[in-house]
Coordinates of C-alpha atoms and ligand atoms in Angstrom, one line a residue:
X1 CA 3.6 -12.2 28.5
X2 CA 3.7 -9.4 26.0
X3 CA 6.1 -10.5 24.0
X4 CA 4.0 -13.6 24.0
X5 CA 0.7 -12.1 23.0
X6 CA 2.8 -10.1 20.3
X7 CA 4.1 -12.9 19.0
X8 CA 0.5 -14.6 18.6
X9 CA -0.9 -12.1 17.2
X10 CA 2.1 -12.1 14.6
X11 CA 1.0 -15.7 14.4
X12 CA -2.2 -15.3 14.2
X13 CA -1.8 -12.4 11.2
X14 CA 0.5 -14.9 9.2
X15 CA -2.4 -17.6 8.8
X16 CA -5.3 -15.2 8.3
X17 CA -3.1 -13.7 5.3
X18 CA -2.3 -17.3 4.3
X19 CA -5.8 -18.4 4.6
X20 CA -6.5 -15.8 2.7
X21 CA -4.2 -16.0 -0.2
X22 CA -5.1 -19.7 -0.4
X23 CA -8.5 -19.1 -1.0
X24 CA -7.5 -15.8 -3.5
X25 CA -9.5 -17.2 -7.0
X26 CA -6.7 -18.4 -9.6
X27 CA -6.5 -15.4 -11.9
X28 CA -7.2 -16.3 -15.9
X29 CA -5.5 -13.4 -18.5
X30 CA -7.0 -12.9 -21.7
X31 CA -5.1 -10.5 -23.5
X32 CA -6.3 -8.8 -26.8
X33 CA -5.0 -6.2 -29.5
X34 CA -8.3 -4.4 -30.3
X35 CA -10.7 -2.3 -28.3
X36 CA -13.4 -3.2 -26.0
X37 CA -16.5 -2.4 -28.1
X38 CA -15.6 -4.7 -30.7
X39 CA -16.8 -8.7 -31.5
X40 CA -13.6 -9.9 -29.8
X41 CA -13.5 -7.3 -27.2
X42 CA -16.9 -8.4 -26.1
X43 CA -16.5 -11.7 -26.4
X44 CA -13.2 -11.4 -23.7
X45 CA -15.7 -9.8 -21.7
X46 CA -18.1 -12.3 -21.6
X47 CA -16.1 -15.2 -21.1
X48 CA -15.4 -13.3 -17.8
X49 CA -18.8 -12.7 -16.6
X50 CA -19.6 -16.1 -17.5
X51 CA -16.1 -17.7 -15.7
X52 CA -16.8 -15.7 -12.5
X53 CA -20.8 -16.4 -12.4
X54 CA -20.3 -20.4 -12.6
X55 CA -16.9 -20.7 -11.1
X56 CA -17.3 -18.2 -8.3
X57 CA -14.5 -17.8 -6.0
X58 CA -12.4 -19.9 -7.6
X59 CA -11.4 -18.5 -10.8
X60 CA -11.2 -15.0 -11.8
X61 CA -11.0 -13.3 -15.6
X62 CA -8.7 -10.3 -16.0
X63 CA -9.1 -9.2 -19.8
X64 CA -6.3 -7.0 -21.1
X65 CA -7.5 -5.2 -24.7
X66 CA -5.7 -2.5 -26.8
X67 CA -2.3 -4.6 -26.9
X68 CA -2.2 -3.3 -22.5
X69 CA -0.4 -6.9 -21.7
X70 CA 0.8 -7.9 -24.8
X71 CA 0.2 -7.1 -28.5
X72 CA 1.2 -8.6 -32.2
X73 CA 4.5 -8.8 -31.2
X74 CA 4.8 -11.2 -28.4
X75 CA 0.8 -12.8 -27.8
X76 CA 1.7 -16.5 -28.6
X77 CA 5.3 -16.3 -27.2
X78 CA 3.5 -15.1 -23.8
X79 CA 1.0 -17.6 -23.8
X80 CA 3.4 -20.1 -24.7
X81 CA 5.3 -19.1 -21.4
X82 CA 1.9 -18.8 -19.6
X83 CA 2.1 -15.5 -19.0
X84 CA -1.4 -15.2 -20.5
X85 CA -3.7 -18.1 -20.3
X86 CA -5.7 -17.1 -23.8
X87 CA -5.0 -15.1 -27.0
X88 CA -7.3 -14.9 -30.1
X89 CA -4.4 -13.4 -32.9
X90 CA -6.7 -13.1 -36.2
X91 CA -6.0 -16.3 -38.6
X92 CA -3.5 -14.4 -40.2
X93 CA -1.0 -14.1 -36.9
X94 CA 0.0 -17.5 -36.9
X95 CA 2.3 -18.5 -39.5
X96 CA 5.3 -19.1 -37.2
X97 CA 3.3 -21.9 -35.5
X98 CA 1.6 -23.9 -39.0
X99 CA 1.5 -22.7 -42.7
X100 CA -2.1 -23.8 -42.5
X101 CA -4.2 -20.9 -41.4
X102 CA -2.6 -19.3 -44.4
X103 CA -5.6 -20.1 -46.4
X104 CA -7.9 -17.1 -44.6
X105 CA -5.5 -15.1 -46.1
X106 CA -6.5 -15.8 -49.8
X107 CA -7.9 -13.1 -51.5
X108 CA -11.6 -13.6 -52.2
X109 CA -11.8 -17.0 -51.4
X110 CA -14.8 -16.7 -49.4
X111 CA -18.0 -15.3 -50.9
X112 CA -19.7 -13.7 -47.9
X113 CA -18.6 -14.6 -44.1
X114 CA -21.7 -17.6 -43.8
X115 CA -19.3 -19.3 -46.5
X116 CA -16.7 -18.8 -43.9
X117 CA -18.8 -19.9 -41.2
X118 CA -19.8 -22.9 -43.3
X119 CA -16.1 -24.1 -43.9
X120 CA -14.6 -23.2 -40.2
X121 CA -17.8 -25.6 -38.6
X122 CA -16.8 -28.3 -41.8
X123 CA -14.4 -31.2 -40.2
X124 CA -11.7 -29.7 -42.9
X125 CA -12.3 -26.5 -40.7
X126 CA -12.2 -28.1 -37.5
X127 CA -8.9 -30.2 -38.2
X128 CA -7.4 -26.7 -38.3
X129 CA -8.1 -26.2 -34.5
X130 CA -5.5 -28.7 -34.1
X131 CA -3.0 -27.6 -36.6
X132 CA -0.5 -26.0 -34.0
X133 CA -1.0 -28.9 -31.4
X134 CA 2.8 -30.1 -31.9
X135 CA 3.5 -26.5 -31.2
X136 CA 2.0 -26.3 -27.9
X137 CA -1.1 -24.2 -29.2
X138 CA -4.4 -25.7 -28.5
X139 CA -7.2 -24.1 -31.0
X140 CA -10.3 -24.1 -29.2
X141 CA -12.4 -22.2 -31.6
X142 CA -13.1 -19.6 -34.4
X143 CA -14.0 -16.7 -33.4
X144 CA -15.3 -14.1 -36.3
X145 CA -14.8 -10.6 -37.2
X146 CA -16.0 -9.7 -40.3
X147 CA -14.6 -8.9 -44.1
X148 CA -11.7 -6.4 -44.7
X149 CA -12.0 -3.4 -46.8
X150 CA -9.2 -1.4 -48.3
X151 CA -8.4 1.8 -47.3
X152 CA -6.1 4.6 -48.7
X153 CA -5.7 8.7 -49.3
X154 CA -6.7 8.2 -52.8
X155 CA -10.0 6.2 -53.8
X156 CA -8.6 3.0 -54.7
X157 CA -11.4 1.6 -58.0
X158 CA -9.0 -0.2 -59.5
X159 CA -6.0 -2.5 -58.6
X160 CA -4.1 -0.4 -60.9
X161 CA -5.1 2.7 -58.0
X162 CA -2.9 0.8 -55.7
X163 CA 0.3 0.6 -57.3
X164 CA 3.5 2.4 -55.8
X165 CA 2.0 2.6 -52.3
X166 CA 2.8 1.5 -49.2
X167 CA 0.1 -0.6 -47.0
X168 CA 0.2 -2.4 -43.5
X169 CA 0.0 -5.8 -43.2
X170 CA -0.8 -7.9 -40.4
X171 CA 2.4 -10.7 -40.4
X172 CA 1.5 -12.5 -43.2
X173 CA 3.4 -13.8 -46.2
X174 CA 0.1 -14.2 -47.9
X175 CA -1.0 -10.7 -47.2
X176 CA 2.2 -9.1 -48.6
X177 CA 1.8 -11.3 -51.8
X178 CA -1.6 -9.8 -52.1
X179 CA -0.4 -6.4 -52.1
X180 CA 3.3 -6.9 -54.0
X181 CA 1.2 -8.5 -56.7
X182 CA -0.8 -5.4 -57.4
X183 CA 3.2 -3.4 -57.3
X184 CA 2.2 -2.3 -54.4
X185 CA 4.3 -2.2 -50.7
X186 CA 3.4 -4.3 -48.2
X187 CA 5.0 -3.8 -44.1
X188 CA 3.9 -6.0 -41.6
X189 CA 3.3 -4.0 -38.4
X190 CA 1.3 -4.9 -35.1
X191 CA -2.2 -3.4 -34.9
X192 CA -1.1 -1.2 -32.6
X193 CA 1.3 1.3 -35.2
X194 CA -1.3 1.5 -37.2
X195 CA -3.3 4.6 -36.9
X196 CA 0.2 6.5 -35.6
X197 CA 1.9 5.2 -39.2
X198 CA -1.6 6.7 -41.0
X199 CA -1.6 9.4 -39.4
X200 CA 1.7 10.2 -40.1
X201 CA 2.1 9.2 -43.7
X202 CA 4.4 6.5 -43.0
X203 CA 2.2 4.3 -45.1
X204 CA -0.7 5.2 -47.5
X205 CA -3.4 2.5 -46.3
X206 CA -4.0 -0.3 -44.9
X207 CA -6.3 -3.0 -45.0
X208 CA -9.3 -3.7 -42.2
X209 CA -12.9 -4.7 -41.0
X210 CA -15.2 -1.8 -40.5
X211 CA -15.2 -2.6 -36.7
X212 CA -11.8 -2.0 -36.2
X213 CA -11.4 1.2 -38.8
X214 CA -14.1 2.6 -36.4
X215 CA -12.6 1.7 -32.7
X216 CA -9.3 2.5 -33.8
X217 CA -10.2 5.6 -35.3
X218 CA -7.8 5.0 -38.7
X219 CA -10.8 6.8 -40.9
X220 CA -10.1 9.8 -38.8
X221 CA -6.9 9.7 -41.1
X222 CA -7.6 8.0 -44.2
X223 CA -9.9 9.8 -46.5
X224 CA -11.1 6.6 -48.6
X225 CA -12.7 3.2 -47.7
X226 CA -13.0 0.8 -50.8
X227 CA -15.9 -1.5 -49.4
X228 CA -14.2 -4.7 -51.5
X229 CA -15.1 -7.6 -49.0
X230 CA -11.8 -9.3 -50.5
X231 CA -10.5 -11.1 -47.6
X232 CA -11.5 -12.5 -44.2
X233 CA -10.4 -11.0 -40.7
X234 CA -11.4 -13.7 -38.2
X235 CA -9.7 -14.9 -35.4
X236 CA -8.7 -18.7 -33.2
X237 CA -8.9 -18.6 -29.8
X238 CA -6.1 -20.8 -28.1
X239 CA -4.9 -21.8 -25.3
X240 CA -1.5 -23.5 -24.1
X241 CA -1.3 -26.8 -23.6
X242 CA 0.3 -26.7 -20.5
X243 CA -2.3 -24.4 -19.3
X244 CA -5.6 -26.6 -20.5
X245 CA -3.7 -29.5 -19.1
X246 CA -3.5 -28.1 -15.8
X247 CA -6.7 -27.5 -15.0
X248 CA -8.2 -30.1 -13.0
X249 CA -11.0 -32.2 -15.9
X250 CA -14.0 -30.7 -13.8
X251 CA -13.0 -27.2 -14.1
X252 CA -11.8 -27.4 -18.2
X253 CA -15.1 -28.2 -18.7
X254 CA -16.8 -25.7 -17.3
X255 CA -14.2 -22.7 -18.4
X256 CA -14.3 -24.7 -22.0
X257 CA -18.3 -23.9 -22.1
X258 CA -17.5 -20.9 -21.5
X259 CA -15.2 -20.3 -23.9
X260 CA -17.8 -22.0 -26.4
X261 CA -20.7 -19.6 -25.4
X262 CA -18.6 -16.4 -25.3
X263 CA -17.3 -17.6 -28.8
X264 CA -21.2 -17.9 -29.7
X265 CA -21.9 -14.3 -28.3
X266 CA -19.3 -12.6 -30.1
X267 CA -19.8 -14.5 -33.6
X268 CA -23.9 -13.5 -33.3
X269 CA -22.8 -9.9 -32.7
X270 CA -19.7 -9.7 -35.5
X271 CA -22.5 -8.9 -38.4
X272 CA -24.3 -6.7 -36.8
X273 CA -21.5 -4.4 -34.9
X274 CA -19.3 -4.6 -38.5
X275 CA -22.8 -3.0 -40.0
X276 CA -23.2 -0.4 -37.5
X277 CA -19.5 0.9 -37.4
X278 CA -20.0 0.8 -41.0
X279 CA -22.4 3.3 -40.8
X280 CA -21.2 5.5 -38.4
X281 CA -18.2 5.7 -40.7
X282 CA -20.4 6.9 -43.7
X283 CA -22.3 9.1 -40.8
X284 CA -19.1 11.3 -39.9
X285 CA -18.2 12.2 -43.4
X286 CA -14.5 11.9 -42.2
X287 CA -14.4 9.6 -44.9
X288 CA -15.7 8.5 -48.1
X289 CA -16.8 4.9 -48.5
X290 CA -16.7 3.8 -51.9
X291 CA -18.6 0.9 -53.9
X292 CA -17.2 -1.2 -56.6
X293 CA -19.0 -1.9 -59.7
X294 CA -19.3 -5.4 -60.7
X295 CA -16.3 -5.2 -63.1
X296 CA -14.4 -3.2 -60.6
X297 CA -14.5 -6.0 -58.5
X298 CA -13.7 -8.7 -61.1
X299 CA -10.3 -6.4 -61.5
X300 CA -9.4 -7.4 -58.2
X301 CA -10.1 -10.4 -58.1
X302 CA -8.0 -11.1 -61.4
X303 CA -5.4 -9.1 -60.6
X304 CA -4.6 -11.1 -56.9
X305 CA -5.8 -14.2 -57.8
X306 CA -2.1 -15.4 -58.6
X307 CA -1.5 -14.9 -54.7
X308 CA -3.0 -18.5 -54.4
X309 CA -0.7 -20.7 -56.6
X310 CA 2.0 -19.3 -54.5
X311 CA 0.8 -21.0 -51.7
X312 CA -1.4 -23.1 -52.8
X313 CA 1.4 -26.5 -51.6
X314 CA 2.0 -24.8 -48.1
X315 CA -1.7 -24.6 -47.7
X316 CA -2.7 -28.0 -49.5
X317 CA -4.8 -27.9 -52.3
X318 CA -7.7 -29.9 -50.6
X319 CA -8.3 -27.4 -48.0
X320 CA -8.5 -24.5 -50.4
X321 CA -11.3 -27.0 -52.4
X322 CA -12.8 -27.6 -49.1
X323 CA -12.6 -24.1 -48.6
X324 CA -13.9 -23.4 -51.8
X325 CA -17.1 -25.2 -51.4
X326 CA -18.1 -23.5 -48.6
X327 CA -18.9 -21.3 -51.3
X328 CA -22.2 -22.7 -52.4
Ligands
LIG401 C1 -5.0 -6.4 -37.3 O1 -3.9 -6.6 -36.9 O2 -5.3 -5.6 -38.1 C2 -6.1 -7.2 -36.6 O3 -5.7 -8.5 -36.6 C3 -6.4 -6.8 -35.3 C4 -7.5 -7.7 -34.6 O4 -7.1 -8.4 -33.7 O5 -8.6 -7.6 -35.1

């Protein structure tokens, strides 16, 4: 009779702790490169609050920031796998999956980031969501970050200030042709390298929104930042499609308007966070932002305009118009 009760009890322990993996919530990775306190960082985190507050029980959020899970190298190869259910790479990560997206990349194609806003919410901009859709990448929306500024050891005024040195790239073809066209060096690195290759000299400077020069700490080791607003830094958030398709209809839609209100939250906060770290740049005196006159700027813009008949047949001319007009 012992053995008996031992062996219900072993029972008995074998279906609570199946009963209770069965009703374990199904666990949703977002995985990130940058740091918490940051438009996308926050934006992870509150597709998380709002996931667990309407799905309770059922569905939990783990966020992974600072490249943790997965980073530049490997993001959309994991999610591809589903080893991570969502990713947001900036516009600029995706050129293995579509050529497309390439057009963020064009230097000072976009006046101020409400022309951006303007174009991604066009139907030019939202045909782009679908762009990678053969790949297995479903776009579900645009998430921002801000403009990039240049930043180097030496105050870089003029294109001219740039030539001989080394910068990171995110992996772009567009974003080396911006730099090789000022004689400059371009290396495409993950986000991750970056402050280690500033900080040790194995690249002069790089190129960045003021949010992530100030959570990552790379004006700590770069004594110029050349406020030129030349290019855009924003990102897509995507999904697999054998993830979204698994989801039972009831549930996509629900984690979708999720997606669509953390998306929201993070895009109202982008200005305002970009502005502050901004300031808190200037504030530490580690290092010096600098402004560019009128003509200064014109100089740049000349000098990498070039950049876009390069690609302008990979990209299609009638998005960069479209693009273009977002302008006014
Ligand atoms: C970068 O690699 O510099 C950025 O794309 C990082 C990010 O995700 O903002």
């Amino acid at each position: 009779p012992l053995k008996t009760l031992a062996k219900l009890a072993l029972l008995g322990s074998v279906m609570t702790a199946s009963f209770l993996a069965a009703a374990e919530p199904v666990e949703i990775k977002f995985s990130h490169v940058v740091a918490e306190n940051t438009p996308k960082g926050q934006a992870a985190l509150k597709f998380k609050e709002l996931v667990e507050q309407r799905l309770p029980g059922e569905y939990k959020v783990s966020v992974f920031p600072n490249s943790q899970l997965f980073g530049d190298n490997n993001e959309l190869a994991a999610l591809l796998l589903n080893d991570v259910q969502f990713v947001a790479p900036s516009l600029s990560k995706f050129e293995r999956y579509t050529k497309k997206l390439q057009l963020f990349d064009l230097p000072f194609l976009f006046k101020d980031m409400d022309a951006v806003e303007r174009f991604q919410q066009s139907d030019e901009g939202q045909k782009l969501l679908s762009s990678m859709k053969r790949k297995g990448i479903v776009g579900i929306g645009y998430l921002h970050n801000g403009m990039k500024q240049f930043s180097a050891n030496e105050p870089l005024l003029l294109p001219k200030d740039a030539s001989g040195k080394k910068f990171r790239v995110m992996a772009s073809d567009v974003l080396a042709a911006q730099f090789e066209t000022l004689n400059a060096m371009a290396v495409k690195k993950p986000f991750s390298e970056v402050f280690t290759l500033l900080q040790t000299r194995a690249i002069d400077g790089q190129e960045n929104t003021w949010s992530n020069i100030y959570s990552k700490k790379f004006y700590e080791v770069q004594s110029y930042i050349t406020e030129s607003n030349h290019g855009v830094l924003d990102y897509m958030v995507v999904t697999s499609d054998t993830f979204w398709k698994s989801l039972p209809a009831d549930k996509r839609k629900v984690i979708k308007e999720c997606l669509d209100e953390a998306i929201a939250y993070g895009n109202k906060m982008a200005a305002d966070k970009n502005a502050e770290d901004r300031q808190a740049i200037i504030d530490s005196k580690e290092s010096k932002v600098v402004e560019l006159t009128p003509a200064q700027r014109q100089a740049w813009v000349d000098a990498m305009k070039p950049v876009w008949k390069k690609f302008e047949d990979q990209i299609g001319k009638e998005t960069i118009a479209a693009a273009e007009s977002a302008n006014q």
